[in-house]
PDB file of C-alpha atoms in Angstrom:
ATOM      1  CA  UNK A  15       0.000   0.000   0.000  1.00 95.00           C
ATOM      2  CA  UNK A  16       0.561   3.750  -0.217  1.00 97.00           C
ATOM      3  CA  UNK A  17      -0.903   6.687   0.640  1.00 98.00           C
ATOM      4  CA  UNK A  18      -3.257   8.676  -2.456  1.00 98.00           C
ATOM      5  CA  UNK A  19      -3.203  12.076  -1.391  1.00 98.00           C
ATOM      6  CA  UNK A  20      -4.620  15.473  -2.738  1.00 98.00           C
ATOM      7  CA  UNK A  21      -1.354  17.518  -3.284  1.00 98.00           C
ATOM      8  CA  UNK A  22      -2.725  20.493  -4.297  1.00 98.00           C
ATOM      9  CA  UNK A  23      -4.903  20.716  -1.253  1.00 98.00           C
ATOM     10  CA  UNK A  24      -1.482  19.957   1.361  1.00 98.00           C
ATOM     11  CA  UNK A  25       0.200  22.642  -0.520  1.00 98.00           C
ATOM     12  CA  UNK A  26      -2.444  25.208  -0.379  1.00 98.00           C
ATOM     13  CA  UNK A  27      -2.802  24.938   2.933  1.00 98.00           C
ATOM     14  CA  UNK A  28       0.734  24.354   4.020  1.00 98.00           C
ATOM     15  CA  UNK A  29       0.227  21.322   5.785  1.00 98.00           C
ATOM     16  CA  UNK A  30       3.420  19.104   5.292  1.00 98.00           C
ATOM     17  CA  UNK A  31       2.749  15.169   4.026  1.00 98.00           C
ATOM     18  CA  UNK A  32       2.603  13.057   6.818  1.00 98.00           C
ATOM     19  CA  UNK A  33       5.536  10.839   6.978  1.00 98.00           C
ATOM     20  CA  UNK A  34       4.776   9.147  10.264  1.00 98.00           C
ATOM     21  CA  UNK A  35       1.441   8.439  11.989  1.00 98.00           C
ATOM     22  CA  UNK A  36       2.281  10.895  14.621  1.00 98.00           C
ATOM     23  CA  UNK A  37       2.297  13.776  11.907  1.00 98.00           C
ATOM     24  CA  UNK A  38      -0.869  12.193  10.328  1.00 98.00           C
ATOM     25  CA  UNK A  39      -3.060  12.772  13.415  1.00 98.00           C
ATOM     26  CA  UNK A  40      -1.567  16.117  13.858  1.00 98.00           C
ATOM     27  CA  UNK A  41      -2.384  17.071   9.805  1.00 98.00           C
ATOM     28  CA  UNK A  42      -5.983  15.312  10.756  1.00 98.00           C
ATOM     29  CA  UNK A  43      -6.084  17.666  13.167  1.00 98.00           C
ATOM     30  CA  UNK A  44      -5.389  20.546  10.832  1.00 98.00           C
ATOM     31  CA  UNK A  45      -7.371  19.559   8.123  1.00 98.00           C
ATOM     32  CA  UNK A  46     -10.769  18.893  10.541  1.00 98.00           C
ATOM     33  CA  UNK A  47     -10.424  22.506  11.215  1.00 98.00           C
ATOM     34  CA  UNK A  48     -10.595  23.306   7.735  1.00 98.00           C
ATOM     35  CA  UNK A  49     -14.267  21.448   7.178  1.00 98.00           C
ATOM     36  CA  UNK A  50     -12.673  18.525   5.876  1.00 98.00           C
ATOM     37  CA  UNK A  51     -11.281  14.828   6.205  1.00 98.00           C
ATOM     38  CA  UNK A  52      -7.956  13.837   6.313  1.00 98.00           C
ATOM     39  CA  UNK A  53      -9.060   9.569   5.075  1.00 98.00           C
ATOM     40  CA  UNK A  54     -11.960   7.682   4.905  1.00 97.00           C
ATOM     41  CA  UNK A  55     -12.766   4.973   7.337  1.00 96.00           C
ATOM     42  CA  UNK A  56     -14.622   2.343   5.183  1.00 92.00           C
ATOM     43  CA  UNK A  57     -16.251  -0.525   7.118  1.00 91.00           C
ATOM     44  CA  UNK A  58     -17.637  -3.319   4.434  1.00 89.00           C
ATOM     45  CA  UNK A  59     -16.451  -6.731   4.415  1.00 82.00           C
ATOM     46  CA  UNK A  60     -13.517  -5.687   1.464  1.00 87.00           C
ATOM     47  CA  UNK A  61     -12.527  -2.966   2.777  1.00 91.00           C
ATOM     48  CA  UNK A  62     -11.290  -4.680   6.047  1.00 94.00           C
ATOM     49  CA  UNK A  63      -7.937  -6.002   4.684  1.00 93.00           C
ATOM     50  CA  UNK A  64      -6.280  -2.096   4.742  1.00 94.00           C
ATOM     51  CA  UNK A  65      -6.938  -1.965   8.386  1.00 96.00           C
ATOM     52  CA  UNK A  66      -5.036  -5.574   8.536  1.00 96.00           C
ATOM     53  CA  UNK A  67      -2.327  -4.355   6.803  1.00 95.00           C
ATOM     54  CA  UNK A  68      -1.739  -1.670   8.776  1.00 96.00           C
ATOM     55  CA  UNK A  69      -1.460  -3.923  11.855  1.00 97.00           C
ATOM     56  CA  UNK A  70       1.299  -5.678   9.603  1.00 96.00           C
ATOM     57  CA  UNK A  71       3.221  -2.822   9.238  1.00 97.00           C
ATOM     58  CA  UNK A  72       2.848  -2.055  13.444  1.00 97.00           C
ATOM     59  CA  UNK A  73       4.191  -5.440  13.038  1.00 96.00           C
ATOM     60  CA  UNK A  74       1.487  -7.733  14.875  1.00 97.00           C
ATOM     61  CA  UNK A  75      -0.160 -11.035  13.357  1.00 96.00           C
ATOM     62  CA  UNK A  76      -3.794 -12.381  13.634  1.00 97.00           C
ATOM     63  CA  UNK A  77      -2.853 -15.870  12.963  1.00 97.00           C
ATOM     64  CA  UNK A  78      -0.069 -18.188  13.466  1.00 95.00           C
ATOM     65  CA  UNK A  79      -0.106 -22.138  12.236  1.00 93.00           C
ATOM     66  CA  UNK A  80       1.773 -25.058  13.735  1.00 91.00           C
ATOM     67  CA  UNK A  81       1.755 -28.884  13.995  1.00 90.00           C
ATOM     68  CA  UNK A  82      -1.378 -28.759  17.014  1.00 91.00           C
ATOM     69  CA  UNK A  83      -3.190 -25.769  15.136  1.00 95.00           C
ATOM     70  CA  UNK A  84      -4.030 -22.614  14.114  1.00 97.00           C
ATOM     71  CA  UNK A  85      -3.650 -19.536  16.982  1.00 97.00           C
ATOM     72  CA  UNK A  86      -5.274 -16.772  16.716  1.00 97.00           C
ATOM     73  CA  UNK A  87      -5.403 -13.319  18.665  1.00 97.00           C
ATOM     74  CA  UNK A  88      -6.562 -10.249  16.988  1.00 98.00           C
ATOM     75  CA  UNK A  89      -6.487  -8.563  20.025  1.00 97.00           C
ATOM     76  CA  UNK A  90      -2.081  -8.778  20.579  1.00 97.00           C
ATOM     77  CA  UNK A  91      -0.237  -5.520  21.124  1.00 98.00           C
ATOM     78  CA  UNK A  92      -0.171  -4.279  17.853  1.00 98.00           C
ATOM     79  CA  UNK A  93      -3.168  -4.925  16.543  1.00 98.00           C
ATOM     80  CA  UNK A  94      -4.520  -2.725  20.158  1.00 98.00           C
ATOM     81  CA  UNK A  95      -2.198   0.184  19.111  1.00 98.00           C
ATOM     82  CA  UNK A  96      -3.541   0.327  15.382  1.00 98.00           C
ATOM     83  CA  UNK A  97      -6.878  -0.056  17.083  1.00 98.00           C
ATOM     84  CA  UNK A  98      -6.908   2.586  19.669  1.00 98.00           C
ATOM     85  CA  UNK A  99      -5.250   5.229  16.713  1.00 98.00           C
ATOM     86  CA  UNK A 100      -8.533   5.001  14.698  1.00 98.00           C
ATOM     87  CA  UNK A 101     -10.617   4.806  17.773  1.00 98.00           C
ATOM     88  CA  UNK A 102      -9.371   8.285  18.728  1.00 98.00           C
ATOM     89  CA  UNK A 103      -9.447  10.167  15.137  1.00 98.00           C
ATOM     90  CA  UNK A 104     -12.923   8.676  14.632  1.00 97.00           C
ATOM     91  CA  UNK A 105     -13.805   9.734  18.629  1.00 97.00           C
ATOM     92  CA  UNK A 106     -12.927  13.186  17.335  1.00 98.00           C
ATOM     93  CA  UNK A 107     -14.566  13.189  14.823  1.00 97.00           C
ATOM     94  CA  UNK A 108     -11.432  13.628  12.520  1.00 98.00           C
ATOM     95  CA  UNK A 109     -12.041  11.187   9.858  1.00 98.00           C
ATOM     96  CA  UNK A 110     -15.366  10.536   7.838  1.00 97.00           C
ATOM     97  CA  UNK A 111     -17.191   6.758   7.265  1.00 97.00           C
ATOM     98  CA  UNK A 112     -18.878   7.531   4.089  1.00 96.00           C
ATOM     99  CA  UNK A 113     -19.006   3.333   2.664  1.00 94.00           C
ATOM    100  CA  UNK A 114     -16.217   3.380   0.160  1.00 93.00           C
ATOM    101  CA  UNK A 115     -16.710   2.530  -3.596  1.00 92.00           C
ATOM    102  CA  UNK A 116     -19.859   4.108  -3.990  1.00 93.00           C
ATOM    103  CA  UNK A 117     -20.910   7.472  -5.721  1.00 94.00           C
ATOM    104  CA  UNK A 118     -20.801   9.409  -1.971  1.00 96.00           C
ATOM    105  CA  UNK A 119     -17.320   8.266  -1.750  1.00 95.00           C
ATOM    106  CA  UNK A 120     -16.583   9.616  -4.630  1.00 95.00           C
ATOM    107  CA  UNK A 121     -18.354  12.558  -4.234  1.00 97.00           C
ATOM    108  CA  UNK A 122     -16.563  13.097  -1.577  1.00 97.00           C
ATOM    109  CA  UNK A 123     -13.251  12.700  -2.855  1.00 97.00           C
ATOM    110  CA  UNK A 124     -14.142  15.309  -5.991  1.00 97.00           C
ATOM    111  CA  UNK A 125     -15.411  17.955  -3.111  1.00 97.00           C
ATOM    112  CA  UNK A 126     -12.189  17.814  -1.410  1.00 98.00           C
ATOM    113  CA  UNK A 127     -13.967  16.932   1.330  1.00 98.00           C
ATOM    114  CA  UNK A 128     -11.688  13.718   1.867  1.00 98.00           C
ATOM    115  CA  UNK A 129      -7.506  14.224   0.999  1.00 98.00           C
ATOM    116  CA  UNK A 130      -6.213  10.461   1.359  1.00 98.00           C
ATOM    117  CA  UNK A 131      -7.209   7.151   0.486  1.00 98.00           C
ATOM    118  CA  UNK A 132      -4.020   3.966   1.719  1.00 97.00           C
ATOM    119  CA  UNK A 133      -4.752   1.704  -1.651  1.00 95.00           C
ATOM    120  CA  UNK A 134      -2.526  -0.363  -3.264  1.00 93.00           C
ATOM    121  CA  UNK A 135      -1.455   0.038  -6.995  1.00 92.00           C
ATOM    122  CA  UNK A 136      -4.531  -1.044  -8.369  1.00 91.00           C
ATOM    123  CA  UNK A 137      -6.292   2.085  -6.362  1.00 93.00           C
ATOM    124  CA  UNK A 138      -4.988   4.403  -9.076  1.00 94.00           C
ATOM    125  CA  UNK A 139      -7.947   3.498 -11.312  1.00 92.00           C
ATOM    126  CA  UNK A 140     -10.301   4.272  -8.625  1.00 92.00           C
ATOM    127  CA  UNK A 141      -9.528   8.001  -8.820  1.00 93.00           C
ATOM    128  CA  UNK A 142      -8.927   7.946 -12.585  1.00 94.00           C
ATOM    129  CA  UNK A 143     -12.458   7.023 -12.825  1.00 92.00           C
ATOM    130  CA  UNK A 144     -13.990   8.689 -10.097  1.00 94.00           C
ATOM    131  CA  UNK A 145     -12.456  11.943 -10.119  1.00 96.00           C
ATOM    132  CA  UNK A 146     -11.315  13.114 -13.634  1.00 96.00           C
ATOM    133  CA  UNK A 147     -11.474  16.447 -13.079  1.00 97.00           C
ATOM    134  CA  UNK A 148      -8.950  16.236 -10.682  1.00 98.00           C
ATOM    135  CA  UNK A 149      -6.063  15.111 -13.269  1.00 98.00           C
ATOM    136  CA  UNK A 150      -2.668  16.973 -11.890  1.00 98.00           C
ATOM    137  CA  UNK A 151      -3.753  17.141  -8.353  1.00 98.00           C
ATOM    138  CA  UNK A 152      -3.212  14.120  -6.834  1.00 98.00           C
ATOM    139  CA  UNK A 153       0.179  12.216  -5.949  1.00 98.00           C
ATOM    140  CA  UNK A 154       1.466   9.131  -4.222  1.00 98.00           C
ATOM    141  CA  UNK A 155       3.390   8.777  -1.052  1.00 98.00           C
ATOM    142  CA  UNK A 156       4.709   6.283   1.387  1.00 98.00           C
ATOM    143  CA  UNK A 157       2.355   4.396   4.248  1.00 98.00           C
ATOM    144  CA  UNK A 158       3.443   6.651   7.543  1.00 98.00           C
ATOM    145  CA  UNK A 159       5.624   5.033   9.270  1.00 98.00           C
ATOM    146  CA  UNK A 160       5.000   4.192  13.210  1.00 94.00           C
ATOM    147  CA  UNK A 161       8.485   5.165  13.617  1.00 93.00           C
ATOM    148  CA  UNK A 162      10.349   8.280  11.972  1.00 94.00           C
ATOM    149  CA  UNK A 163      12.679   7.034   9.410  1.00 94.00           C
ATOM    150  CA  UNK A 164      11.269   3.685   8.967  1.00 95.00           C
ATOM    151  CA  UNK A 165      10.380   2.614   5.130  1.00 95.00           C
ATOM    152  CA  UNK A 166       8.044   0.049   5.731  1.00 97.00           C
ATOM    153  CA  UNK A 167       4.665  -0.552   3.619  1.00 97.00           C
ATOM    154  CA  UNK A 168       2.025  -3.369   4.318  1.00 94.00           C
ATOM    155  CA  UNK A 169      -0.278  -5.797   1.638  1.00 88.00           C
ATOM    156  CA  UNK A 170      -3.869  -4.545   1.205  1.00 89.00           C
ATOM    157  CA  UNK A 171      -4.926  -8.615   0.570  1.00 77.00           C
ATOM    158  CA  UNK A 172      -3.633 -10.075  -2.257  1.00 74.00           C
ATOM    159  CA  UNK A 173      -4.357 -12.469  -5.451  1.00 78.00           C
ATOM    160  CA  UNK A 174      -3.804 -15.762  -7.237  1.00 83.00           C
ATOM    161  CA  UNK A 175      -4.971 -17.163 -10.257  1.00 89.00           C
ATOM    162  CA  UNK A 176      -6.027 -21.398  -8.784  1.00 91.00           C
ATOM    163  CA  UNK A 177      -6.948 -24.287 -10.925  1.00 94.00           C
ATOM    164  CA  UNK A 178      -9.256 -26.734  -9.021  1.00 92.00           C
ATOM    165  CA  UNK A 179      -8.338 -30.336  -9.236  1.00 90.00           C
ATOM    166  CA  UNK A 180     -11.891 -31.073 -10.165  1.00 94.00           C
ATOM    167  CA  UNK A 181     -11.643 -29.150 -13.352  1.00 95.00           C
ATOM    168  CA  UNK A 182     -12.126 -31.206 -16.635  1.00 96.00           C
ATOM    169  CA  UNK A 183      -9.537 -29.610 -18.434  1.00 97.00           C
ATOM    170  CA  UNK A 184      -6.323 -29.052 -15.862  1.00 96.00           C
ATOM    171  CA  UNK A 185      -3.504 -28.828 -18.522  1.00 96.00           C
ATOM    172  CA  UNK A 186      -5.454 -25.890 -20.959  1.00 97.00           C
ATOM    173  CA  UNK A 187      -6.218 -24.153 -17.131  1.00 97.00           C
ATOM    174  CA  UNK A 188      -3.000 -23.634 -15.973  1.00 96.00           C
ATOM    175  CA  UNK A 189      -1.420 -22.709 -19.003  1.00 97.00           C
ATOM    176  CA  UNK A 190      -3.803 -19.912 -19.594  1.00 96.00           C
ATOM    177  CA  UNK A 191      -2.979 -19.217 -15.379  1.00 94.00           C
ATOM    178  CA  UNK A 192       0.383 -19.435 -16.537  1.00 95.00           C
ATOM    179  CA  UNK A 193       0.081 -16.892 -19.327  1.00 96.00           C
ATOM    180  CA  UNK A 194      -2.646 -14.818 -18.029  1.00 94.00           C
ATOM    181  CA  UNK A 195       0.426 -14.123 -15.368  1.00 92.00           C
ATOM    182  CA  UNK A 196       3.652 -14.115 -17.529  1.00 94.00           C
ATOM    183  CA  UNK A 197       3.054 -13.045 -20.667  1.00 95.00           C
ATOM    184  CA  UNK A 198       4.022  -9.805 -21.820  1.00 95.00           C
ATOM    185  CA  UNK A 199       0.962  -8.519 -23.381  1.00 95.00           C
ATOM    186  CA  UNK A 200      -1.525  -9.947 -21.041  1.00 95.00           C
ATOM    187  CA  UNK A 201       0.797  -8.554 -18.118  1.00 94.00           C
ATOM    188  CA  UNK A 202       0.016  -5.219 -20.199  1.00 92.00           C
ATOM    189  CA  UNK A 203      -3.489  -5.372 -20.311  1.00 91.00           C
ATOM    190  CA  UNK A 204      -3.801  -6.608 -16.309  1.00 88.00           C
ATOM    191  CA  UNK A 205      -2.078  -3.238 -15.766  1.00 87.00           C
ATOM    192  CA  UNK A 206      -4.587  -1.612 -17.739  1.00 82.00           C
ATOM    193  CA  UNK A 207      -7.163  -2.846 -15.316  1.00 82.00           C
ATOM    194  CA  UNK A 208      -5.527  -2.150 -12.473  1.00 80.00           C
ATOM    195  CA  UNK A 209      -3.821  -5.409 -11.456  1.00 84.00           C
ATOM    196  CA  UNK A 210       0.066  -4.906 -10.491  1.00 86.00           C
ATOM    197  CA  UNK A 211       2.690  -7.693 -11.419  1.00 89.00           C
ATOM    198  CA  UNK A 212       3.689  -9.435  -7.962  1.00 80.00           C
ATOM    199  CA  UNK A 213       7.410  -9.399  -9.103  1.00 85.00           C
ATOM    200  CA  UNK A 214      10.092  -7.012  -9.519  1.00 86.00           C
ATOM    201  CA  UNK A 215      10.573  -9.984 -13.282  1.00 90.00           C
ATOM    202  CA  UNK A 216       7.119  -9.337 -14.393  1.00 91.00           C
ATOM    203  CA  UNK A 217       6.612  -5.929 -13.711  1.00 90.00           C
ATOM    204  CA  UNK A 218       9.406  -5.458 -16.274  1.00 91.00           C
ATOM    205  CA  UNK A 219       7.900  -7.140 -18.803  1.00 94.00           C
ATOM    206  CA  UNK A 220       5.663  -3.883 -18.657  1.00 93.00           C
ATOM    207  CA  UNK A 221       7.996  -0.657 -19.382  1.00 92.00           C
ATOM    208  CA  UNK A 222       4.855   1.641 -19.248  1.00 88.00           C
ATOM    209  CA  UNK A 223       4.949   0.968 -15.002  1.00 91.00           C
ATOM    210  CA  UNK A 224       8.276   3.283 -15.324  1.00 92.00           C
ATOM    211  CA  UNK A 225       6.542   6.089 -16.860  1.00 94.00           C
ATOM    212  CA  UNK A 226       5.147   8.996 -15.118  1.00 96.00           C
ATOM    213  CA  UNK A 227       1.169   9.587 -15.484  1.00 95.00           C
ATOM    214  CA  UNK A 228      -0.140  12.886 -16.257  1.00 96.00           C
ATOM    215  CA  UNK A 229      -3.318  12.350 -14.040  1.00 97.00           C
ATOM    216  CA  UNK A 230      -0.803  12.029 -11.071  1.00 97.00           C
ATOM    217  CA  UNK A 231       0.790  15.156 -12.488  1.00 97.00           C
ATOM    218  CA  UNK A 232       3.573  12.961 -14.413  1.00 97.00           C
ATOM    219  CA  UNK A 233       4.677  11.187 -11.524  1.00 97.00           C
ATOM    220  CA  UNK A 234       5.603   7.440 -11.869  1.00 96.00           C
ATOM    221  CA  UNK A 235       3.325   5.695  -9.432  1.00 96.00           C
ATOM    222  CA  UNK A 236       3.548   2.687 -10.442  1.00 93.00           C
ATOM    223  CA  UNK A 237       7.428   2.590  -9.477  1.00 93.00           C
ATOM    224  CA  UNK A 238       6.586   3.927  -6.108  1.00 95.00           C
ATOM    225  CA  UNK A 239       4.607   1.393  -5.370  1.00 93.00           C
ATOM    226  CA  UNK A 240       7.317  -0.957  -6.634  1.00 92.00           C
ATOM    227  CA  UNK A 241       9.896   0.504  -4.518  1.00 93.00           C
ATOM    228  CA  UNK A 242       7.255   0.429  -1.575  1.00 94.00           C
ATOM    229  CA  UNK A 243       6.134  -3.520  -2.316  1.00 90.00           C
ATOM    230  CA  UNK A 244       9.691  -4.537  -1.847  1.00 90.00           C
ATOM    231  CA  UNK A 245      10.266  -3.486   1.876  1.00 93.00           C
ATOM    232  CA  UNK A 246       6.400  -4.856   2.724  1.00 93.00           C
ATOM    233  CA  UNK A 247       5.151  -5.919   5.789  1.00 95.00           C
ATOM    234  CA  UNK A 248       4.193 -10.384   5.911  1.00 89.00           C
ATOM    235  CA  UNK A 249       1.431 -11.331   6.914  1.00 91.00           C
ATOM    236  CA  UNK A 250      -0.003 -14.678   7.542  1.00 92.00           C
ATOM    237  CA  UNK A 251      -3.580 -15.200   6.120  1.00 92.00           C
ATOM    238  CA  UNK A 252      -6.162 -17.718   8.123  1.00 94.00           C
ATOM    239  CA  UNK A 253      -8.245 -20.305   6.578  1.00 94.00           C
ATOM    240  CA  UNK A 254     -11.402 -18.807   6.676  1.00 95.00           C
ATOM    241  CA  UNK A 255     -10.384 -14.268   5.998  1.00 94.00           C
ATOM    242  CA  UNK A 256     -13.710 -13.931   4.436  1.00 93.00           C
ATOM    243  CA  UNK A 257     -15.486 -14.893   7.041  1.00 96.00           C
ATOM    244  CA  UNK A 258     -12.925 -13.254   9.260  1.00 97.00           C
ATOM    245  CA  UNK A 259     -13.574  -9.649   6.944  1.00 96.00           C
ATOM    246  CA  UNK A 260     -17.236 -10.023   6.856  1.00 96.00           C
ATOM    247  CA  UNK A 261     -17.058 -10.327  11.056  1.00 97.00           C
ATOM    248  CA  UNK A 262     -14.771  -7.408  11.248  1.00 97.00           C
ATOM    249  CA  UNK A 263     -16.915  -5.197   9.228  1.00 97.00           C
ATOM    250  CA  UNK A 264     -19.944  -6.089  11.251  1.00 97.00           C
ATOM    251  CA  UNK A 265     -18.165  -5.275  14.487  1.00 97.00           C
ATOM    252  CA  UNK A 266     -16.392  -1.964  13.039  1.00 97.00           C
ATOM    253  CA  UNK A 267     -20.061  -0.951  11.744  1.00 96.00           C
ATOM    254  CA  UNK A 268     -21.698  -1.411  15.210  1.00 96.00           C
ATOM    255  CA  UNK A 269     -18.763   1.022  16.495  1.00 96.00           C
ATOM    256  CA  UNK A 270     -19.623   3.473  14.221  1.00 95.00           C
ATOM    257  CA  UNK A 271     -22.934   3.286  14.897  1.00 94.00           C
ATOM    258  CA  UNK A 272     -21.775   4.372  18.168  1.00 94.00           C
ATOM    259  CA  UNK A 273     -21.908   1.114  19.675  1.00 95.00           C
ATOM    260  CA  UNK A 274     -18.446  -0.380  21.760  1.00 96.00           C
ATOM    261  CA  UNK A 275     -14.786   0.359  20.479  1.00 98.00           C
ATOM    262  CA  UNK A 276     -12.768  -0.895  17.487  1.00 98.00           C
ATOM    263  CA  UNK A 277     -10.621  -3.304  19.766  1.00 98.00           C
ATOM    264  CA  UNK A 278     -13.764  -4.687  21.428  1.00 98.00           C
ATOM    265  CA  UNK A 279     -15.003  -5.284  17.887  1.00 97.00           C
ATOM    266  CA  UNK A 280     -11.619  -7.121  16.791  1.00 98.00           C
ATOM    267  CA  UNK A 281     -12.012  -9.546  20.201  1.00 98.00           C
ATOM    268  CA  UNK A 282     -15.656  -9.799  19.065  1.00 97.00           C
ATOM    269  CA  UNK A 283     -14.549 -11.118  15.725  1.00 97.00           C
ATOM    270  CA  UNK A 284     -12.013 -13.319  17.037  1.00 97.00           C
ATOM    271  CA  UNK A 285     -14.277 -15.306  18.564  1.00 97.00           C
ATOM    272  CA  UNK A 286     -16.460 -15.695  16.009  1.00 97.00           C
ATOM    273  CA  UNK A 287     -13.296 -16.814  13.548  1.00 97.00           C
ATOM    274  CA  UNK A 288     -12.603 -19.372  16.437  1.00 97.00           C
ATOM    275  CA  UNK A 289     -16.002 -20.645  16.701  1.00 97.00           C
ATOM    276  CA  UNK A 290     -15.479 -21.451  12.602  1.00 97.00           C
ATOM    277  CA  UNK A 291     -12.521 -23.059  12.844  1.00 97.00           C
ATOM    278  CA  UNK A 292     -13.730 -25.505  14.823  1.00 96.00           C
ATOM    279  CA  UNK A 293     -17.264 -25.989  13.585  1.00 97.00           C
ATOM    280  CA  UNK A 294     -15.051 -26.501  10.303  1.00 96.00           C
ATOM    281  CA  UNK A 295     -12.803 -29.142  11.984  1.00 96.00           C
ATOM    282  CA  UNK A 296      -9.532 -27.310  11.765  1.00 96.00           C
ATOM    283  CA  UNK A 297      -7.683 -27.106  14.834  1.00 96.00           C
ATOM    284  CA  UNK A 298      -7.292 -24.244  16.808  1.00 96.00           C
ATOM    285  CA  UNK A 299      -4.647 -23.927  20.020  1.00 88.00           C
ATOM    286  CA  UNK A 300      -5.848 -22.929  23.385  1.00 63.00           C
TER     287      UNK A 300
END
């Protein structure tokens, strides 16, 4: 992930781009003055796995698999301290909830009400789309960092391209996985769409992701975001992370709704992902 921001607006007002999460809250602050948003706090089920990745980057883990099972604690340290950060900018009213990917949000984002969006690569088309008036006046930065001078950037999710063992036709499905992934052209019109070559190999296969876009006001995105994928927060993903972001979303909802905080929400969803592991049969530590 990085951070989509509205440069025109940060220069206009003379608030400097935050570089850690200390200097976001304090440009939130700023900004909230102004009648605006600094971000957008989305809630639905698939817009869950930003949130995750910023525990990543704070460095904390909501599952861990050995031999005896699967543990589980989405409650740890880190996950608390991401937690209690958005608690307090949505307690003061600092950050908006409009649900994101829908013609508010980007009605939003055209008004200026709203001046960053933490997307991956892929989120480039979002504002392409949704805001094309605003070519020139948006730009690309680094995740803040927890920790002044750190360089450290987190997955929103992920993808793969699977062929089922039950399919009829195995051989013709994973060479068309295979070239659907590889191949130069169809690498070129992924991009196009908004997917982002998972390799530093692939992606140059694609020269256009070293060329600056005039929407972002020429600058070259898409090798920011390559620079920022290879120093990326791990994650390990659970069995069941739909159910897991459909539980979270629920729970973050009901906070907004002004009911309980965002770590009681995450302890609420852990038990509800350990409930399904084990109604599943898959073994979960004590």
């Amino acid at each position: 992930m990085g951070m989509f921001y509205r440069k025109d607006l940060f220069e206009k007002e003379g608030i400097p781009v935050p570089a850690t999460w200390d200097e976001f809250a304090a440009a939130a602050e700023k900004i909230h003055a102004l009648g605006a948003s600094i971000t957008n706090f989305s809630v639905s089920s698939g817009e869950i796995p930003p949130f995750v990745g910023l525990v990543a980057q704070a460095g904390g883990n909501w599952f861990q698999s050995g031999d005896d099972g699967w543990t589980v604690d989405f409650t740890g340290a880190e996950s608390a301290k991401v937690a209690e950060y958005w608690q307090s900018l949505l307690a003061k009213g600092y950050i908006s909830t409009v649900p994101g990917f829908t013609d508010s949000w980007n009605a939003a984002y055209n008004a200026g009400e709203v001046w960053t969006w933490f997307s991956g690569a892929w989120g480039a088309n979002s504002f392409i789309g949704g805001t094309p008036d605003l070519e020139g006046d948006w730009a690309v930065a680094p995740l803040p960092q927890w920790n002044a001078g750190a360089n450290l950037s987190a997955p929103w999710g992920g993808s793969s391209t699977a062929v089922f063992q039950f399919t009829e036709h195995p051989y013709e499905a994973a060479k068309f996985a295979l070239w659907l992934n590889t191949d130069a052209e169809a690498l070129k019109g992924m991009v196009g769409l908004g997917q982002f070559p998972a390799t530093s190999t692939l992606r140059a296969k694609v020269p256009s992701l070293s060329e600056g876009l005039s929407f972002f006001g020429g600058q070259a995105i898409y090798a920011d975001f390559a620079s920022y994928s290879e120093n990326s927060a791990s994650f390990t993903w659970g069995p069941t992370m739909t159910q897991v972001f459909s539980d979270v979303a629920d729970a973050f909802s009901a906070v907004i709704a002004g009911n309980g905080t965002l770590l009681e929400g995450l302890a609420t969803a852990q038990g509800k992902t350990v409930d399904t592991l084990k109604a599943a049969g898959i073994p979960v530590k004590q």
